[in-house]
């Protein structure tokens, strides 16, 4: 399974196993991933607090990023976000890699998705993609200030 979130000037999309899903920009920075079945996942990235919140029909999740040792619970297990340097995003359970993705020009693509994250893979791709965009914007603004 592969999931890719793409962000554009006018609209955002998620591709999962060859199917395109619309991502609607909502109020207060929320992004809604619309499923043709009627269910919708809701994603919010708070850049000031470096916090990712996901509400989906499969459950809710919040990741509070730290400089080191970022962990979060999901379905009774604790996962660790690895270093995001070098345009890679990795999530581990112990030493086992459960999620791995790479930043792209327009977002992020996850190529390694363990079964426990398949239900919220689209939401995770949008969330980590929003975080990547926020970092890129901050770097560009900082470079322009000097």
C-alpha positions as a Markdown table, in Angstrom:
| # | Residue | x | y | z |
|---|---|---|---|---|
| 1 | Unk | 0.0 | 0.0 | 0.0 |
| 2 | Unk | 1.2 | 3.5 | -0.9 |
| 3 | Unk | -0.3 | 6.8 | 0.2 |
| 4 | Unk | 0.6 | 10.2 | -1.2 |
| 5 | Unk | -0.7 | 13.6 | -0.1 |
| 6 | Unk | -0.3 | 16.4 | -2.6 |
| 7 | Unk | -0.8 | 20.1 | -1.7 |
| 8 | Unk | -1.5 | 22.7 | -4.3 |
| 9 | Unk | -2.4 | 26.4 | -4.5 |
| 10 | Unk | -6.0 | 25.7 | -5.2 |
| 11 | Unk | -6.7 | 22.2 | -3.9 |
| 12 | Unk | -5.2 | 19.3 | -2.0 |
| 13 | Unk | -5.5 | 15.6 | -2.8 |
| 14 | Unk | -4.6 | 12.2 | -1.3 |
| 15 | Unk | -3.9 | 9.1 | -3.4 |
| 16 | Unk | -4.2 | 5.7 | -1.8 |
| 17 | Unk | -3.8 | 2.5 | -3.8 |
| 18 | Unk | -4.6 | 4.4 | -7.1 |
| 19 | Unk | -7.7 | 6.1 | -5.7 |
| 20 | Unk | -7.9 | 9.8 | -5.4 |
| 21 | Unk | -9.5 | 11.4 | -2.4 |
| 22 | Unk | -10.5 | 15.1 | -2.1 |
| 23 | Unk | -9.0 | 17.1 | 0.7 |
| 24 | Unk | -11.1 | 20.1 | 1.7 |
| 25 | Unk | -9.7 | 23.0 | 3.6 |
| 26 | Unk | -12.0 | 23.8 | 6.5 |
| 27 | Unk | -12.2 | 26.5 | 9.1 |
| 28 | Unk | -9.5 | 27.1 | 11.6 |
| 29 | Unk | -6.8 | 25.2 | 9.7 |
| 30 | Unk | -8.7 | 21.8 | 9.6 |
| 31 | Unk | -8.4 | 19.6 | 6.5 |
| 32 | Unk | -11.2 | 17.1 | 5.7 |
| 33 | Unk | -10.4 | 14.0 | 3.8 |
| 34 | Unk | -13.6 | 13.0 | 2.0 |
| 35 | Unk | -14.3 | 9.3 | 1.5 |
| 36 | Unk | -16.9 | 8.4 | -1.3 |
| 37 | Unk | -18.6 | 6.2 | 1.4 |
| 38 | Unk | -19.5 | 9.4 | 3.3 |
| 39 | Unk | -17.0 | 9.1 | 6.1 |
| 40 | Unk | -14.6 | 11.9 | 6.6 |
| 41 | Unk | -11.3 | 12.2 | 8.5 |
| 42 | Unk | -10.3 | 15.5 | 10.0 |
| 43 | Unk | -6.7 | 16.7 | 10.3 |
| 44 | Unk | -5.2 | 19.7 | 12.0 |
| 45 | Unk | -1.6 | 20.7 | 12.3 |
| 46 | Unk | -0.8 | 23.5 | 14.8 |
| 47 | Unk | 2.5 | 25.0 | 13.8 |
| 48 | Unk | 2.9 | 27.1 | 16.9 |
| 49 | Unk | 2.6 | 24.1 | 19.2 |
| 50 | Unk | 4.0 | 21.6 | 16.7 |
| 51 | Unk | 1.0 | 19.4 | 17.3 |
| 52 | Unk | -0.8 | 17.1 | 14.8 |
| 53 | Unk | -4.4 | 16.1 | 15.6 |
| 54 | Unk | -6.4 | 13.5 | 13.7 |
| 55 | Unk | -10.1 | 12.6 | 14.1 |
| 56 | Unk | -11.3 | 9.8 | 11.9 |
| 57 | Unk | -14.1 | 7.2 | 11.9 |
| 58 | Unk | -11.4 | 4.8 | 13.1 |
| 59 | Unk | -10.2 | 6.8 | 16.1 |
| 60 | Unk | -8.5 | 9.9 | 17.3 |
| 61 | Unk | -4.8 | 10.6 | 17.5 |
| 62 | Unk | -2.6 | 13.4 | 18.7 |
| 63 | Unk | 1.1 | 13.7 | 18.2 |
| 64 | Unk | 2.9 | 16.4 | 20.1 |
| 65 | Unk | 6.3 | 16.7 | 18.4 |
| 66 | Unk | 9.4 | 17.4 | 20.6 |
| 67 | Unk | 13.0 | 18.0 | 19.7 |
| 68 | Unk | 13.8 | 14.4 | 20.6 |
| 69 | Unk | 11.8 | 11.3 | 21.7 |
| 70 | Unk | 8.4 | 12.1 | 20.2 |
| 71 | Unk | 6.0 | 9.3 | 21.1 |
| 72 | Unk | 2.3 | 8.9 | 20.8 |
| 73 | Unk | -0.3 | 6.2 | 21.7 |
| 74 | Unk | -2.5 | 4.4 | 19.1 |
| 75 | Unk | -4.7 | 1.5 | 19.9 |
| 76 | Unk | -3.0 | 0.5 | 23.1 |
| 77 | Unk | 0.6 | 0.7 | 21.8 |
| 78 | Unk | 3.2 | 3.4 | 21.9 |
| 79 | Unk | 5.0 | 4.6 | 18.8 |
| 80 | Unk | 8.0 | 6.8 | 18.3 |
| 81 | Unk | 8.6 | 9.3 | 15.6 |
| 82 | Unk | 12.1 | 9.1 | 14.3 |
| 83 | Unk | 14.2 | 11.9 | 13.0 |
| 84 | Unk | 12.7 | 13.8 | 10.1 |
| 85 | Unk | 16.0 | 15.1 | 8.8 |
| 86 | Unk | 16.9 | 14.2 | 5.3 |
| 87 | Unk | 13.4 | 14.4 | 3.9 |
| 88 | Unk | 12.4 | 11.0 | 5.5 |
| 89 | Unk | 9.6 | 10.4 | 7.9 |
| 90 | Unk | 9.8 | 7.2 | 10.0 |
| 91 | Unk | 7.6 | 5.9 | 12.8 |
| 92 | Unk | 8.7 | 2.9 | 15.0 |
| 93 | Unk | 7.3 | 0.5 | 17.5 |
| 94 | Unk | 10.3 | -0.4 | 19.5 |
| 95 | Unk | 12.9 | -1.2 | 16.7 |
| 96 | Unk | 10.2 | -2.2 | 14.2 |
| 97 | Unk | 9.5 | 0.3 | 11.4 |
| 98 | Unk | 5.8 | 0.7 | 11.1 |
| 99 | Unk | 5.5 | 3.8 | 8.9 |
| 100 | Unk | 8.0 | 5.3 | 6.5 |
| 101 | Unk | 7.7 | 8.1 | 4.0 |
| 102 | Unk | 9.5 | 10.6 | 1.9 |
| 103 | Unk | 8.9 | 14.3 | 1.3 |
| 104 | Unk | 8.1 | 15.2 | -2.3 |
| 105 | Unk | 7.9 | 18.5 | -4.1 |
| 106 | Unk | 4.2 | 18.7 | -3.5 |
| 107 | Unk | 3.7 | 16.8 | -0.2 |
| 108 | Unk | 4.7 | 13.5 | 1.2 |
| 109 | Unk | 4.5 | 9.8 | 0.1 |
| 110 | Unk | 4.3 | 6.8 | 2.5 |
| 111 | Unk | 5.6 | 3.6 | 1.0 |
| 112 | Unk | 5.8 | 1.5 | 4.2 |
| 113 | Unk | 2.5 | 1.3 | 6.1 |
| 114 | Unk | 2.0 | -1.4 | 8.7 |
| 115 | Unk | -1.5 | -2.9 | 9.1 |
| 116 | Unk | -2.2 | -0.9 | 12.4 |
| 117 | Unk | -2.0 | 2.4 | 10.5 |
| 118 | Unk | -3.8 | 1.5 | 7.2 |
| 119 | Unk | -7.1 | 2.8 | 8.6 |
| 120 | Unk | -5.6 | 6.3 | 9.1 |
| 121 | Unk | -2.9 | 6.3 | 6.5 |
| 122 | Unk | -4.5 | 9.1 | 4.4 |
| 123 | Unk | -4.9 | 11.3 | 7.5 |
| 124 | Unk | -1.3 | 10.6 | 8.6 |
| 125 | Unk | -0.1 | 11.6 | 5.1 |
| 126 | Unk | -2.0 | 14.8 | 5.2 |
| 127 | Unk | -0.9 | 15.6 | 8.7 |
| 128 | Unk | 2.8 | 14.9 | 8.2 |
| 129 | Unk | 2.6 | 16.8 | 4.8 |
| 130 | Unk | 1.2 | 19.8 | 6.5 |
| 131 | Unk | 4.0 | 19.7 | 9.0 |
| 132 | Unk | 6.5 | 19.5 | 6.2 |
| 133 | Unk | 5.0 | 22.5 | 4.5 |
| 134 | Unk | 5.1 | 24.5 | 7.7 |
| 135 | Unk | 8.8 | 23.8 | 8.1 |
| 136 | Unk | 9.6 | 24.6 | 4.5 |
| 137 | Unk | 7.7 | 27.9 | 4.8 |
| 138 | Unk | 9.5 | 28.8 | 8.0 |
| 139 | Unk | 12.9 | 28.1 | 6.3 |
| 140 | Unk | 12.0 | 30.3 | 3.3 |
| 141 | Unk | 10.8 | 33.1 | 5.5 |
| 142 | Unk | 13.9 | 32.9 | 7.6 |
| 143 | Unk | 16.2 | 33.0 | 4.6 |
| 144 | Unk | 14.3 | 36.0 | 3.2 |
| 145 | Unk | 14.7 | 37.9 | 6.4 |
| 146 | Unk | 18.4 | 38.0 | 6.1 |
